[in-house]
mmCIF file of C-alpha atoms in Angstrom:
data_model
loop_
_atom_site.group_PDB
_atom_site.id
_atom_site.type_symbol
_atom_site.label_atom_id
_atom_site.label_comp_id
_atom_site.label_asym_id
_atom_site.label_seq_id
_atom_site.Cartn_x
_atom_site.Cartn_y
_atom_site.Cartn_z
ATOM 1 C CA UNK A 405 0.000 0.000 0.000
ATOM 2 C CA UNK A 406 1.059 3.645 -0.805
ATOM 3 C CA UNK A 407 2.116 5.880 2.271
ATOM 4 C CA UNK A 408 -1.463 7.379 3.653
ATOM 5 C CA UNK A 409 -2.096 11.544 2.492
ATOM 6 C CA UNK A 410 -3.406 13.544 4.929
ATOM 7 C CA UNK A 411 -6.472 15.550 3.316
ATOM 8 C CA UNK A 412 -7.933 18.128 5.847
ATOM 9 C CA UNK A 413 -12.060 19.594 5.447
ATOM 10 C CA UNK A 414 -12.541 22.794 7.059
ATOM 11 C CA UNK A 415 -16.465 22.509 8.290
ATOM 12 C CA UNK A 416 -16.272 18.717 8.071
ATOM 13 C CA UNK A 417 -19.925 18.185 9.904
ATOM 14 C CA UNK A 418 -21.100 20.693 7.668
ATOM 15 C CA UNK A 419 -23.661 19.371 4.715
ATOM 16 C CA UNK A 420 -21.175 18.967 1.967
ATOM 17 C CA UNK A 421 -18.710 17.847 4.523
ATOM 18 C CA UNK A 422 -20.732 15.007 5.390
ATOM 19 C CA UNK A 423 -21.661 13.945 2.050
ATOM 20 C CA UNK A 424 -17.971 14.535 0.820
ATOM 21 C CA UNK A 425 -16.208 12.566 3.534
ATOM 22 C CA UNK A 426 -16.963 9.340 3.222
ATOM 23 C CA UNK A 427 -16.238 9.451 -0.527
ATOM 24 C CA UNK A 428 -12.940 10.089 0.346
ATOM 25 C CA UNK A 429 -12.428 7.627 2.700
ATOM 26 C CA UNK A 430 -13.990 5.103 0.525
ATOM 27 C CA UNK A 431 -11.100 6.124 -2.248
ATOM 28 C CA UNK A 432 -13.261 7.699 -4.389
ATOM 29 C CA UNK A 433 -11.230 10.708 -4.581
ATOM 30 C CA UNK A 434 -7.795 9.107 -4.840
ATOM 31 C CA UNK A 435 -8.155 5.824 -6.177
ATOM 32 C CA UNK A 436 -8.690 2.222 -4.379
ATOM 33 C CA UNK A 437 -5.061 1.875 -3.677
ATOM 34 C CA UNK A 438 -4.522 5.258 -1.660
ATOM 35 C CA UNK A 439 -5.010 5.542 1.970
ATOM 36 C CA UNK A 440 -6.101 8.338 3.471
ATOM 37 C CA UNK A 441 -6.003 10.158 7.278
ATOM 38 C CA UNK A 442 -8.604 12.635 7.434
ATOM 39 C CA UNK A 443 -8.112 16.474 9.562
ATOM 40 C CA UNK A 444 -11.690 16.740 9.988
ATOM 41 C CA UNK A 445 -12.118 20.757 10.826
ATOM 42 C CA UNK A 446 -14.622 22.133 12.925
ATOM 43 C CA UNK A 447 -15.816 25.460 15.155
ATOM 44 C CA UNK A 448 -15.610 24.645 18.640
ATOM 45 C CA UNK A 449 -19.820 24.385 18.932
ATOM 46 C CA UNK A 450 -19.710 21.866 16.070
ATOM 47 C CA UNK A 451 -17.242 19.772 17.861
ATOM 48 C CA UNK A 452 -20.331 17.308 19.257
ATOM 49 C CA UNK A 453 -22.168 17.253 15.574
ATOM 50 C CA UNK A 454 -18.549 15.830 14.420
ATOM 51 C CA UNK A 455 -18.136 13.290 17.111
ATOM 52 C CA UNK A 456 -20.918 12.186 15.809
ATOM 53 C CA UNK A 457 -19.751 11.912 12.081
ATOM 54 C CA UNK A 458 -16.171 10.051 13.179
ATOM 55 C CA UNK A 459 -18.054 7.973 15.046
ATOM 56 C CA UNK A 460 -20.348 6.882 11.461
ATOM 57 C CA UNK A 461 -16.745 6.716 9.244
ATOM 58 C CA UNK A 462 -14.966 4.420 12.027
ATOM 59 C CA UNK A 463 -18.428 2.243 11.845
ATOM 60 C CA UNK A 464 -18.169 2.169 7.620
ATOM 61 C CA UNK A 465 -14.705 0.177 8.662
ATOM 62 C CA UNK A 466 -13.187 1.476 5.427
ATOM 63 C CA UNK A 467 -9.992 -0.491 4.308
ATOM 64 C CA UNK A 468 -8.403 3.204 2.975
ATOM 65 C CA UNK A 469 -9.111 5.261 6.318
ATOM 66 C CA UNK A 470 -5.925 5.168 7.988
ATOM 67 C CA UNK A 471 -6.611 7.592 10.602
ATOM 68 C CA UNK A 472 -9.114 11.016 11.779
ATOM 69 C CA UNK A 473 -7.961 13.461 13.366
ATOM 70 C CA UNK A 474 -11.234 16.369 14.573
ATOM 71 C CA UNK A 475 -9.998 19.662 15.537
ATOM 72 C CA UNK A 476 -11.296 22.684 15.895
ATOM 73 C CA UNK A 477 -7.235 24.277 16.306
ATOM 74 C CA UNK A 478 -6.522 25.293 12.384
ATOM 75 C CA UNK A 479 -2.732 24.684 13.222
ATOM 76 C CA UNK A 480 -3.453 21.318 14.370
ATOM 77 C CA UNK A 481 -5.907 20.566 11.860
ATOM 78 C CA UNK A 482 -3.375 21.572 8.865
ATOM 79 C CA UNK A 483 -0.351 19.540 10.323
ATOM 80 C CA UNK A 484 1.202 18.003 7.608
ATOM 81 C CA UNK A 485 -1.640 17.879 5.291
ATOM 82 C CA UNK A 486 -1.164 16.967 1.540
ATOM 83 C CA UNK A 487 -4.603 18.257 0.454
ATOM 84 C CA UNK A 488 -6.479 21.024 2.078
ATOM 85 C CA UNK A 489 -10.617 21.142 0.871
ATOM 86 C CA UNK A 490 -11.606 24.638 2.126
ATOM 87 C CA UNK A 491 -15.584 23.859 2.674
ATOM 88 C CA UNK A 492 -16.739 25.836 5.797
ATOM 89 C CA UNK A 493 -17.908 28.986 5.314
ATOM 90 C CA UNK A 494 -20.857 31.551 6.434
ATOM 91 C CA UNK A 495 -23.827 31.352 3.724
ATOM 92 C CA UNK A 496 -25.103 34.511 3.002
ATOM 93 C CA UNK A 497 -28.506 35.069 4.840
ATOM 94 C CA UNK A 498 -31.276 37.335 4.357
ATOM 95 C CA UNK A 499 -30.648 41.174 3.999
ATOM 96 C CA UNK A 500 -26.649 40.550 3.751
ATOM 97 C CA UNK A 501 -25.443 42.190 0.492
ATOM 98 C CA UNK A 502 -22.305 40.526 -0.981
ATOM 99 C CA UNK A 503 -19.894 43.037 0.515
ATOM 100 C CA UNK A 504 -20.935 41.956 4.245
ATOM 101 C CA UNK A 505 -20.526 38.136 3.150
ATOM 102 C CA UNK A 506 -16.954 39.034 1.371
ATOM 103 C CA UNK A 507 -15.859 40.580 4.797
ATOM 104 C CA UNK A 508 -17.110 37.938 6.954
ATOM 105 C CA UNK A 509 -16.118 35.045 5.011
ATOM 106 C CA UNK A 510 -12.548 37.202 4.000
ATOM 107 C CA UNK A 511 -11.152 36.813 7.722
ATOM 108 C CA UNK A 512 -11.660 33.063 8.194
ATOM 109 C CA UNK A 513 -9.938 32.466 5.039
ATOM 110 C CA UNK A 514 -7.200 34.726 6.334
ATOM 111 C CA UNK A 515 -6.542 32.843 9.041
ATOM 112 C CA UNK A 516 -6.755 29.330 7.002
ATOM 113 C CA UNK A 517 -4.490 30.830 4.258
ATOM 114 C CA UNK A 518 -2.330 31.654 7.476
ATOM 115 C CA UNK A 519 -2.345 28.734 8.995
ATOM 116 C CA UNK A 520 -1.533 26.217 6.200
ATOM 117 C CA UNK A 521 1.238 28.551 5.390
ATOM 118 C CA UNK A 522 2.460 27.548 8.808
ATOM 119 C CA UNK A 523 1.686 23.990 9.100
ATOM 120 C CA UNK A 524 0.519 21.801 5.770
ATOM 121 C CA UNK A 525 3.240 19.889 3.924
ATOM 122 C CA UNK A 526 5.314 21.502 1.245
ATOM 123 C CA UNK A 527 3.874 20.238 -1.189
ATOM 124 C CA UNK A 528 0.252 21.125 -0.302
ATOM 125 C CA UNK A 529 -2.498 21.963 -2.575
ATOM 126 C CA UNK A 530 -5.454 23.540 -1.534
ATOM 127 C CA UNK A 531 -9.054 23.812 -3.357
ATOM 128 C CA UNK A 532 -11.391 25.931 -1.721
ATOM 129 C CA UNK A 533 -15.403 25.039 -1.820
ATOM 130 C CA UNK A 534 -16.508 27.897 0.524
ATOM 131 C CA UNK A 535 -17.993 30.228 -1.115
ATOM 132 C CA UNK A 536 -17.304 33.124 -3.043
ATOM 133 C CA UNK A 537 -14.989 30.671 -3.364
ATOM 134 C CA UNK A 538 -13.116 32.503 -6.319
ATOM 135 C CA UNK A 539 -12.430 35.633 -3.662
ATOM 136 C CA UNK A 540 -11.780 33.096 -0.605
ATOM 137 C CA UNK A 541 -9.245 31.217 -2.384
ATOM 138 C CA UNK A 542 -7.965 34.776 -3.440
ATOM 139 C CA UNK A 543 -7.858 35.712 0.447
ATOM 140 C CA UNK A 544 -5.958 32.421 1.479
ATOM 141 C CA UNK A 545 -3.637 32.261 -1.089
ATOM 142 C CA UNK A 546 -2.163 35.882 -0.456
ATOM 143 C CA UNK A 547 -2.528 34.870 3.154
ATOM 144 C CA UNK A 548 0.298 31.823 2.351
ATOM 145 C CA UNK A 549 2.935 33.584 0.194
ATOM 146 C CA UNK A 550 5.501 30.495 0.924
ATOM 147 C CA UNK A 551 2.790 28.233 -0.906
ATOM 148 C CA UNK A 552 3.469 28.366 -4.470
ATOM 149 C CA UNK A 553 0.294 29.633 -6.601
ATOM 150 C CA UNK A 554 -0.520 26.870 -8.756
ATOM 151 C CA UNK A 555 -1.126 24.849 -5.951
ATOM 152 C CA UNK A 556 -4.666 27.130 -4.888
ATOM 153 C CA UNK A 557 -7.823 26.027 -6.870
ATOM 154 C CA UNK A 558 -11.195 27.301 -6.442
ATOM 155 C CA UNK A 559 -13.835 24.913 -7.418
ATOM 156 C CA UNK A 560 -16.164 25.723 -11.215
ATOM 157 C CA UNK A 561 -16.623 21.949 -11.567
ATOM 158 C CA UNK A 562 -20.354 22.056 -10.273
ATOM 159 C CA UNK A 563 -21.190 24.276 -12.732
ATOM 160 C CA UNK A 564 -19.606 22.396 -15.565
ATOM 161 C CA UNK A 565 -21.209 19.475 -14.502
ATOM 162 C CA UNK A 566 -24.773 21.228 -13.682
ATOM 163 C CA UNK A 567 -24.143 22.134 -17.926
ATOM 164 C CA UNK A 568 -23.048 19.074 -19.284
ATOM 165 C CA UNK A 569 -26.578 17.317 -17.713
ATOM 166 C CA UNK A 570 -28.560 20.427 -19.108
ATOM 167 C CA UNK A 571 -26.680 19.825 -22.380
ATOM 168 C CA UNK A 572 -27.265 16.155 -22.558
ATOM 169 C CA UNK A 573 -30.657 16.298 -21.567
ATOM 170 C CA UNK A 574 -31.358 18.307 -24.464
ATOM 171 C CA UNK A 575 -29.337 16.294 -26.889
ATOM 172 C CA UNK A 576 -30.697 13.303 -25.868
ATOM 173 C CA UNK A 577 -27.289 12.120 -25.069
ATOM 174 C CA UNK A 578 -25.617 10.715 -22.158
ATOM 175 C CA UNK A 579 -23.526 12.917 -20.375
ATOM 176 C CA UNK A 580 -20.501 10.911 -20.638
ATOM 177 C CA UNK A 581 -20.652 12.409 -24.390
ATOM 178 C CA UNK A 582 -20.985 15.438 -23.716
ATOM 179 C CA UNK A 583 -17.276 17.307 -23.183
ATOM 180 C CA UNK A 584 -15.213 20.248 -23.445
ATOM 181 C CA UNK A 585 -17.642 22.114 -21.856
ATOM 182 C CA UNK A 586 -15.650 24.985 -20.012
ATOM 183 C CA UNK A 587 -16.650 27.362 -17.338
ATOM 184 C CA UNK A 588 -15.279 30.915 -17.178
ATOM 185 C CA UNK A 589 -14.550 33.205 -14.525
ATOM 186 C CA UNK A 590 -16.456 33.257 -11.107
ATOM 187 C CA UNK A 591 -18.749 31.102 -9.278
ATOM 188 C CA UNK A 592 -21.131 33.202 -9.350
ATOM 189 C CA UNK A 593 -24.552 34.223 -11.210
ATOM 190 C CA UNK A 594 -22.080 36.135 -14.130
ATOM 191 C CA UNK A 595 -19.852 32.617 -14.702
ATOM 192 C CA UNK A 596 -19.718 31.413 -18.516
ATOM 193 C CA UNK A 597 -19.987 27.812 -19.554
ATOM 194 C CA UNK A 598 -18.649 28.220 -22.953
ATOM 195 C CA UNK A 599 -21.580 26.019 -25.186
ATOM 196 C CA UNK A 600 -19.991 27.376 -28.528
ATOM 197 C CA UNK A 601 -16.731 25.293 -27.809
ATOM 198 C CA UNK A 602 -18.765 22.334 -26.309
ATOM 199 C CA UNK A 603 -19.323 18.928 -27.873
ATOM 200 C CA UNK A 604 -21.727 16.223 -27.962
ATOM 201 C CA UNK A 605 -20.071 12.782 -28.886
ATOM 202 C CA UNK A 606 -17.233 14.743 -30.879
ATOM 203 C CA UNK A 607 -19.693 16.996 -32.983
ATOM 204 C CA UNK A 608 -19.877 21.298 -31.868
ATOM 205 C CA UNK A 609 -22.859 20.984 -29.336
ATOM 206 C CA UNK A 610 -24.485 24.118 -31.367
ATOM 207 C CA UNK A 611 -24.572 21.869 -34.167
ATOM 208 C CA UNK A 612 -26.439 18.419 -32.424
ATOM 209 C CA UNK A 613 -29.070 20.807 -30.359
ATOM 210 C CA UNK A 614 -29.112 24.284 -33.116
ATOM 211 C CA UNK A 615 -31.475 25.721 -30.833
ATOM 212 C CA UNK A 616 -29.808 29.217 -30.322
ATOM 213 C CA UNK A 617 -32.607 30.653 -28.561
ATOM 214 C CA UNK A 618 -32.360 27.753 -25.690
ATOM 215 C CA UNK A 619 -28.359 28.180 -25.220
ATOM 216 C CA UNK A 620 -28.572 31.655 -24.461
ATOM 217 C CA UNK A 621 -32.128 32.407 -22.909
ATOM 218 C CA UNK A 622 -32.877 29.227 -21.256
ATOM 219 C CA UNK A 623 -29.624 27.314 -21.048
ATOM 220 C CA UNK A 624 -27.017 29.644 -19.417
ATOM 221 C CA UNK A 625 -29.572 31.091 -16.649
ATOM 222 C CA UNK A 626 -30.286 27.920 -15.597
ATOM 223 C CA UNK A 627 -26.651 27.156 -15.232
ATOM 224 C CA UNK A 628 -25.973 30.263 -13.326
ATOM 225 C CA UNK A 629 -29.000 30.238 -11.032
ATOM 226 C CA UNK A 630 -28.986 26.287 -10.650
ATOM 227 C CA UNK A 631 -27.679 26.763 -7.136
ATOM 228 C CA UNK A 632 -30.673 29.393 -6.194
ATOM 229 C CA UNK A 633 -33.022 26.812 -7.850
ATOM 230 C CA UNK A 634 -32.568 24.022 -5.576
ATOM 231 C CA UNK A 635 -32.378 26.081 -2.305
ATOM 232 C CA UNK A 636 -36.314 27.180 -3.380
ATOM 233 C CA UNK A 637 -36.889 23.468 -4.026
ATOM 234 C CA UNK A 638 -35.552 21.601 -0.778
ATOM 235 C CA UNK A 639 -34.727 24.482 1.666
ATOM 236 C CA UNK A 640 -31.015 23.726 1.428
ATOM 237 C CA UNK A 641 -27.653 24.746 -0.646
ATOM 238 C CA UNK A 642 -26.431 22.129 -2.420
ATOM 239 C CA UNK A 643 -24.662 19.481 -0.626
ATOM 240 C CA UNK A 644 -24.375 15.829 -2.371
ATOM 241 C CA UNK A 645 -23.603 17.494 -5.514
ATOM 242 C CA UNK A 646 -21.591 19.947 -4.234
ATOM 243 C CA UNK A 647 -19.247 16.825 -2.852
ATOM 244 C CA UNK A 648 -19.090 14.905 -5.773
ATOM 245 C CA UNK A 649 -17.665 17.972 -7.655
ATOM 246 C CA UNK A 650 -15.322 18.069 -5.197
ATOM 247 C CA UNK A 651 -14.479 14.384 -5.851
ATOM 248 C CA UNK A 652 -14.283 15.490 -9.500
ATOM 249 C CA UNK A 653 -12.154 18.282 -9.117
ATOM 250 C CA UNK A 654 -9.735 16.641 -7.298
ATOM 251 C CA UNK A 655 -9.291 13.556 -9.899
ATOM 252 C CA UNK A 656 -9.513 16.319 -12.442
ATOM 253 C CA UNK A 657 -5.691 17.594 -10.785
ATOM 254 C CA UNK A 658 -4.230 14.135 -9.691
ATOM 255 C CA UNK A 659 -5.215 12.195 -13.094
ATOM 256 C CA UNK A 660 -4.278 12.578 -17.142
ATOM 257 C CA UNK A 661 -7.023 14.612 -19.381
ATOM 258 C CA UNK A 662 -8.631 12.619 -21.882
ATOM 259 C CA UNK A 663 -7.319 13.397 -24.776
ATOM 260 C CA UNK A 664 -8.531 16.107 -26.532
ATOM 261 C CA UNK A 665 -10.757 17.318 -23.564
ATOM 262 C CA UNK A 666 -10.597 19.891 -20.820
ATOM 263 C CA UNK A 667 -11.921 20.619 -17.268
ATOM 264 C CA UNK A 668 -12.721 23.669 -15.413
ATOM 265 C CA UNK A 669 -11.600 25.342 -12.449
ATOM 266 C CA UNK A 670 -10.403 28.376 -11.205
ATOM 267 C CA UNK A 671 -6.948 29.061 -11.006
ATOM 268 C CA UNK A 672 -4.263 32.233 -10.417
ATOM 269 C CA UNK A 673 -4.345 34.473 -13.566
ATOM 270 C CA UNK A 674 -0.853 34.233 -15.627
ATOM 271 C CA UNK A 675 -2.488 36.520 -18.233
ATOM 272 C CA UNK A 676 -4.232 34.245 -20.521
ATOM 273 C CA UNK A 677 -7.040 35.129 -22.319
ATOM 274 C CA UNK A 678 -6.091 39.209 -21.303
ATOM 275 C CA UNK A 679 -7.450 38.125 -18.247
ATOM 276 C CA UNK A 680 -5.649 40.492 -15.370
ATOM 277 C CA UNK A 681 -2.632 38.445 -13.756
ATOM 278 C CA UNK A 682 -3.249 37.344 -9.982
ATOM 279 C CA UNK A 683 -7.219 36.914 -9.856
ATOM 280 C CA UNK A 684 -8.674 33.825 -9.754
ATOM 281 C CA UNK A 685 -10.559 32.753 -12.023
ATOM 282 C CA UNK A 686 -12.182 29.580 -13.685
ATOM 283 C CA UNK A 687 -10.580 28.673 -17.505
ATOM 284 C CA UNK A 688 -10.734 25.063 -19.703
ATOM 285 C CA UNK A 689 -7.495 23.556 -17.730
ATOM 286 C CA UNK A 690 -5.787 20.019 -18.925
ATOM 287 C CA UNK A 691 -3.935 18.178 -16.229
ATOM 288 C CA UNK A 692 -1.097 15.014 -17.245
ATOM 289 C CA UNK A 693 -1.306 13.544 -14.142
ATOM 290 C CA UNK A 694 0.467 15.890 -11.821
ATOM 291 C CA UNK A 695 0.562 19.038 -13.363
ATOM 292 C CA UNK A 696 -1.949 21.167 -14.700
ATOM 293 C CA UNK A 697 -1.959 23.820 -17.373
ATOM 294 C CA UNK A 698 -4.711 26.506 -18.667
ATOM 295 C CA UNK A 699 -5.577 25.327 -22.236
ATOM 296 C CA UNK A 700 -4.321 27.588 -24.697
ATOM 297 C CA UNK A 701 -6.275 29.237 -28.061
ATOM 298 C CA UNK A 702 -9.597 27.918 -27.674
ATOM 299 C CA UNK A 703 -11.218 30.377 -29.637
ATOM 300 C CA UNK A 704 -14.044 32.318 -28.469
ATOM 301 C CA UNK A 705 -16.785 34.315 -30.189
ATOM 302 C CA UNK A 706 -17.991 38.073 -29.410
ATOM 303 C CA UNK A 707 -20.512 36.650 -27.292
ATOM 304 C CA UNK A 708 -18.036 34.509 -25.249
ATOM 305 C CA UNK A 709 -15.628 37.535 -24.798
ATOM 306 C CA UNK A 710 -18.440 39.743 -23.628
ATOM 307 C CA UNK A 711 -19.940 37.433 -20.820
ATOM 308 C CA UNK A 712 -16.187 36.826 -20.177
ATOM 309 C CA UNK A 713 -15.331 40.374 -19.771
ATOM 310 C CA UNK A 714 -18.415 40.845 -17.350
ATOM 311 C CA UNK A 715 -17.556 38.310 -15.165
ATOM 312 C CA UNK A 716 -13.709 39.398 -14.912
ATOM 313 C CA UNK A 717 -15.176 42.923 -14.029
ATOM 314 C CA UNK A 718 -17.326 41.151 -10.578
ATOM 315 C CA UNK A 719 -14.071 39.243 -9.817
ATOM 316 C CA UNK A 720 -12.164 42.870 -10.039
ATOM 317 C CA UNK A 721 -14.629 43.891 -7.666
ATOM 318 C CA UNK A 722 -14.807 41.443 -5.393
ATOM 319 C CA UNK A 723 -10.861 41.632 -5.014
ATOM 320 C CA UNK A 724 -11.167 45.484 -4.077
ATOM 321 C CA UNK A 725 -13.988 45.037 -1.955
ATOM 322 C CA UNK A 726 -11.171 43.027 0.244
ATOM 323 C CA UNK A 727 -8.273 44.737 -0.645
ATOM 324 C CA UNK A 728 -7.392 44.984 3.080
ATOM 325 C CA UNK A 729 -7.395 41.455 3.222
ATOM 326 C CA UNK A 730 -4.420 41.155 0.988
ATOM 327 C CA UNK A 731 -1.482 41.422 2.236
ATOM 328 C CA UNK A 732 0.921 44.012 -0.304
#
């Protein structure tokens, strides 16, 4: 057996926490042959609620689970740790505007970005779920200058996969057809998944549907609000689905492309795309196993740049709304 990784979860009894750790510990995320000691990450009134979940992984007696380790000390809880899944974070309640959210949220990720920068392995890498994720993961990583920047991801993979169903489902395909469907920018109501560069079982997806109308008045808004959508229908955020695009994301960066395909996630700005160096933001990325790279000249139409531009411009904003978070 391979030497165990340590993979912390901040809010670990949390609702995505809970679905997402016993996928991991099953070796969903990593593969059958890769044990695993989970930092399970809590706030010190939570502590009880997560007694509660250890107690439920020791009773699945998984083969992979070499150890858990609940904390509610972020130095303890980072010790070491080869993966860090950034999940906790205050939801945005009634009356808050974005700003208040972007404050509130901006300080624990501070102190995370802080804290991994003091204890996680050196080869860490970190993909933050919280959201805005995009500006969290912004917060964190300028929190941890020692931590090199193409190790922070922030997650885009539930909206790819919320459009490749929406895109199947139209087709009449299944969705293990549909690919190179790429989000762009933020997590966020203004994100782009890019259905002109999409395809459905190797043909343009604009070509197998050729419903114009749909893609752009029916199929991005229900992309972007999908997440609003199902908190009117069960009285929750997201939470199963939420975990298994964590699971995704994560075998997106530790496994090879298929050829000829791409993923999304957001990533540190190098300039590609004219997209302004340093934010991060969500672009088609292909991976060989153990590096990743943003996939260059995928060519974009007039509508792509536009919705591209717009939601580089809320990303801008976001990062001066928490300028004071970021260290200089």
């Amino acid at each position: 057996m391979k030497p165990p990784l340590r993979v912390a979860v901040t809010g670990a009894a949390g609702q995505i926490g809970y679905s997402l750790l016993f996928r991991i510990a099953s070796g969903s995320m990593f593969g059958a042959d890769q044990p695993v000691i989970l930092h399970l990450i809590e706030i010190e009134p939570a502590l009880p609620v997560l007694g509660g979940v250890v107690m439920e992984l020791q009773d699945c007696a998984f083969p992979l689970l070499a150890g858990i380790k609940p904390t509610a000390s972020l130095d303890e809880g980072f010790k070491d740790v080869d993966w860090a899944l950034l999940v906790g974070s205050v939801p945005r309640k009634a009356g808050m505007e974005r700003k208040d959210l972007l404050g509130i949220n901006g300080r624990i990720f501070t102190g995370q970005g802080q804290a991994i920068a003091r204890n996680a392995s050196p080869g860490v890498r970190v993909l933050v779920v919280g959201n805005p994720c995009n500006t969290n993961c912004l917060i964190a990583m300028n929190n941890a200058p020692k931590v090199p920047r193409d190790r922070w991801f922030a997650m885009t993979m539930l909206d790819q996969n919320r459009a490749v169903a929406q895109v199947a489902q139209k087709a009449g395909a299944e969705t293990a057809a549909v690919t190179n469907l790429a989000v762009w920018g933020n997590h966020s109501s203004t994100m782009y998944p890019d259905f002109y560069n999409a395809r459905v079982g190797g043909r343009p997806a604009i070509d197998v549907v050729k419903d114009d109308p749909w893609f752009k008045g029916t199929f991005l808004p229900t992309v972007q609000q999908r997440g609003t959508a199902i908190i009117k229908a069960r009285g929750l955020s997201s939470a199963a689905s939420a975990a298994n695009a964590v699971v995704d994301t994560v075998r997106a960066l530790t496994t090879a492309t298929r050829e000829g395909d791409w993923f999304s996630v957001a990533v540190c700005s190098d300039g590609s795309y004219g997209i302004e160096k340093g934010l991060m933001f969500s672009f088609p990325v292909r991976c060989d196993g153990s590096k990743w790279a943003i996939v260059q000249g995928v060519k974009l139409t007039d509508f792509s740049k536009a919705r591209i531009a717009a939601t580089e411009a809320e990303l801008k904003e976001e990062r001066d709304l928490v300028s004071e978070l970021l260290p200089k």
